[in-house]
Coordinates of C-alpha atoms in Angstrom, one line a residue:
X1 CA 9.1 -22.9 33.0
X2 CA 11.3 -23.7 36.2
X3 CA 11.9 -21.8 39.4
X4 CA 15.5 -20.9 38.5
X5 CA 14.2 -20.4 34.5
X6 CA 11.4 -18.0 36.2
X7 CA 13.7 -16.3 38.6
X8 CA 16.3 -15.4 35.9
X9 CA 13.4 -13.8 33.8
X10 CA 12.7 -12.1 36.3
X11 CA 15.9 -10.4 37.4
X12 CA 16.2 -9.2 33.9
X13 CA 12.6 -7.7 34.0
X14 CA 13.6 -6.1 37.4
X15 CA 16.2 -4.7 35.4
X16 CA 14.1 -3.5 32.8
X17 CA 15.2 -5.8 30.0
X18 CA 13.4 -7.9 27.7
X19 CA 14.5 -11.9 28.3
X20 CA 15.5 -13.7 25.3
X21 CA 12.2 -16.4 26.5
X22 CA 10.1 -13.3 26.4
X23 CA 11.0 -12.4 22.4
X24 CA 7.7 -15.2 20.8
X25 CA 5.6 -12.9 23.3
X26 CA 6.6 -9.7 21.1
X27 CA 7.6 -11.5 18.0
X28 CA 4.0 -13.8 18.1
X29 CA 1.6 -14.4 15.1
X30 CA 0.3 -11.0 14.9
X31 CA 3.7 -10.2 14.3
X32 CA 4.2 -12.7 11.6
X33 CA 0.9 -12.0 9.9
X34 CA 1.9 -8.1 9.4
X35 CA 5.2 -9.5 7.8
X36 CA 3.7 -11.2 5.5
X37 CA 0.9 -8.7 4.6
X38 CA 3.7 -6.6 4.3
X39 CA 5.7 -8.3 2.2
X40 CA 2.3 -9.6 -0.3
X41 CA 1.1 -5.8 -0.4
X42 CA 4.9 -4.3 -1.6
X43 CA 5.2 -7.2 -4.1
X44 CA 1.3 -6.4 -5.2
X45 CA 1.8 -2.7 -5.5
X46 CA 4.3 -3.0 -7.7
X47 CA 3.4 -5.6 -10.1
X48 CA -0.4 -5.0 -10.3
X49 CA 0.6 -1.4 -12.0
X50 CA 3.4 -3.1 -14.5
X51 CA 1.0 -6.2 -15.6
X52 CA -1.9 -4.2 -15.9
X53 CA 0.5 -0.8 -18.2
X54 CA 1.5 -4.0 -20.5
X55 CA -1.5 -5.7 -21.1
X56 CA -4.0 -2.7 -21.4
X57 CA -1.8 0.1 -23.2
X58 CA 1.1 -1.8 -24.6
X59 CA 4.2 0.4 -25.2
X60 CA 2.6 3.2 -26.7
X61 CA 1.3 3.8 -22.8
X62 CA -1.0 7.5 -22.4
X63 CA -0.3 9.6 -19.1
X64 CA -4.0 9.1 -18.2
X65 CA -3.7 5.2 -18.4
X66 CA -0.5 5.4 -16.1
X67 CA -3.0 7.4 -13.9
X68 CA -5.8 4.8 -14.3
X69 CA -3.1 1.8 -13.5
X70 CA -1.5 3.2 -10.4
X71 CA -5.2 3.9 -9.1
X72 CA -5.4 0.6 -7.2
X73 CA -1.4 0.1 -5.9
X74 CA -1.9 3.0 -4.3
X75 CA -4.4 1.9 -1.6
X76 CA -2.7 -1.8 -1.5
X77 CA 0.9 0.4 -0.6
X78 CA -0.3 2.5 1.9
X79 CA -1.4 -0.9 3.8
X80 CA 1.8 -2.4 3.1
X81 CA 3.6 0.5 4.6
X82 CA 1.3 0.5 7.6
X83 CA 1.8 -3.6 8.2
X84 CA 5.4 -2.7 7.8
X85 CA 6.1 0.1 10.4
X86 CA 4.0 -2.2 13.3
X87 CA 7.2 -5.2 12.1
X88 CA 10.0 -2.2 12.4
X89 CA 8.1 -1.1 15.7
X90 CA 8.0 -4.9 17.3
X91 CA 11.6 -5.5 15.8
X92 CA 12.7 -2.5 17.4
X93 CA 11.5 -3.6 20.8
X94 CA 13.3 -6.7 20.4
X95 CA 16.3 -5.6 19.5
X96 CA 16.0 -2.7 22.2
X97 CA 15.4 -4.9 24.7
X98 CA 14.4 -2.4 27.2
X99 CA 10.9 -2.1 29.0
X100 CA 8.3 0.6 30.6
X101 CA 7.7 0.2 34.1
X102 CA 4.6 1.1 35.8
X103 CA 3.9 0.8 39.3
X104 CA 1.6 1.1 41.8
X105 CA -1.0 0.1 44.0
X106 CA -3.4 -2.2 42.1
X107 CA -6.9 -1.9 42.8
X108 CA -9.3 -4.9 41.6
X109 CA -13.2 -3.8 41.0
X110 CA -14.0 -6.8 39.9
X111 CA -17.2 -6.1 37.6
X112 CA -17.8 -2.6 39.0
X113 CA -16.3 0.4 36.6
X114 CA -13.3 2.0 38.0
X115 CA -14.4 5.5 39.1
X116 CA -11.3 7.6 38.5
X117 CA -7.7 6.7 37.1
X118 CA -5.1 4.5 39.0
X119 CA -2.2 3.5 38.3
X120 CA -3.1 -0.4 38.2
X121 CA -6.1 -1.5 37.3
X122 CA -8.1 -4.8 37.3
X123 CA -11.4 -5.8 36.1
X124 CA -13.5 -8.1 34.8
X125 CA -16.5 -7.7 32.1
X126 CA -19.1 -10.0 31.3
X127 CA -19.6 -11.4 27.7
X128 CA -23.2 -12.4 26.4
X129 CA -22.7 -15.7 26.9
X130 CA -22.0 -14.7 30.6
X131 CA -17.9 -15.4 30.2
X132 CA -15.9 -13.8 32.0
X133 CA -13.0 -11.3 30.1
X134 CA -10.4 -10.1 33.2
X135 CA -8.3 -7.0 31.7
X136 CA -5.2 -5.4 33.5
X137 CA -5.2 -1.2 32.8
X138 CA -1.8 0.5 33.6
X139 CA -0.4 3.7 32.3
X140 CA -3.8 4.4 30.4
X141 CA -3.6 1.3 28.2
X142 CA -6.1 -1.6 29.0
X143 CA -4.7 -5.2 28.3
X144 CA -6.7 -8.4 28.0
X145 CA -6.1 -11.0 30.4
X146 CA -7.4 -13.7 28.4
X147 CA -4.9 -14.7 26.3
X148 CA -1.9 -14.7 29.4
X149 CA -3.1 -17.1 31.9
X150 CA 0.0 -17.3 33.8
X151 CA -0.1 -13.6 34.2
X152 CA -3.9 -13.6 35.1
X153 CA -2.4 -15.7 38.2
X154 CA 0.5 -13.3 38.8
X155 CA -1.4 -10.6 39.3
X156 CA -1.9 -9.7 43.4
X157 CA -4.6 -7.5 43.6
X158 CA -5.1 -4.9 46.6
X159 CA -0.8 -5.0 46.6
X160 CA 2.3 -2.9 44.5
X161 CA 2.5 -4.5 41.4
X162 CA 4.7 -3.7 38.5
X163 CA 3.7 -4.1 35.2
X164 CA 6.5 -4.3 32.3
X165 CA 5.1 -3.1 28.9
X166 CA 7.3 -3.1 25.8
X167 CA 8.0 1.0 24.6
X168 CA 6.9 0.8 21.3
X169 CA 4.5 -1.4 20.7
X170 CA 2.7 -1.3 24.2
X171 CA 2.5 -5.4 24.6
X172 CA 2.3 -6.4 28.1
X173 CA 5.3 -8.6 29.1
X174 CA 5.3 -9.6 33.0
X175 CA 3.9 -8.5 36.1
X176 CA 6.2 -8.5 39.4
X177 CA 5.2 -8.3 42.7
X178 CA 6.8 -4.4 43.6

């Protein structure tokens, strides 16, 4: 990304709007992966009961079998419904465009454990194989670092920093010097 590409993503986060570069950060593979578990599940749940009312009971069908065929959809739907309200939420932040601000002083412990709540938080943890793992915590959610580089880098510890989190979804978007 350029300077003047970086600086007009910024502005808009200042503003407290989502940038149209920013929507594959919300709209990523998770996102796409519930869409389609969505989609699989609703098309499951409703032919698994109809294959399995024709092919066991034929027309003649009992109320118990109807029972014993909507057993299994049932389960398969509720999952379906679930993948689909996380797509509506991430659509909705989208198409909202508007984002959470938090600020505040941000304090960097490195690998020690924070010993009371602050506004901005980071920290690193230690894997078994001795990796690593920084995470960002603002306004009580704690965000892998990880997977954002570029933010990792953003980040000035022991300063004001805003972090800019989606409303709905809670997916951390930029962090701005305050």
């Amino acid at each position: 990304m350029t300077t003047a590409e970086q600086a007009e993503v910024e502005l808009a986060n200042r503003q407290g709007l989502l940038h149209p570069s920013q929507r594959k950060t919300v709209l990523d593979g998770t996102f796409w992966v519930a869409a389609v578990l969505a989609a699989a599940g609703l098309v499951t749940a409703v032919v698994l009961p109809v294959t399995a009312i024709e092919t066991r009971f034929g027309p003649g069908l009992a109320s118990a079998g109807v029972v014993a065929a909507l057993g299994p959809a049932i389960p398969i739907l509720a999952l379906a419904v679930w993948f689909g309200i996380v797509c509506l939420r991430r659509l909705a932040d989208v198409r909202g465009g508007r984002l959470v601000a938090i600020t505040g002083w941000t304090h960097d412990f490195g690998t020690q454990r924070p010993d009371r709540e602050y506004p901005v938080v980071l920290f690193t943890r230690l894997s078994r194989g001795l990796n690593e793992q920084h995470f960002l915590k603002a306004g009580g959610k704690q965000f892998p670092l990880y997977r954002s580089t570029h933010l990792r880098e953003r980040i000035q510890p022991e300063r004001t920093n805003t972090v800019l989190v989606t409303p709905r979804s809670k997916i951390l978007i930029n962090v701005l010097p305050a």
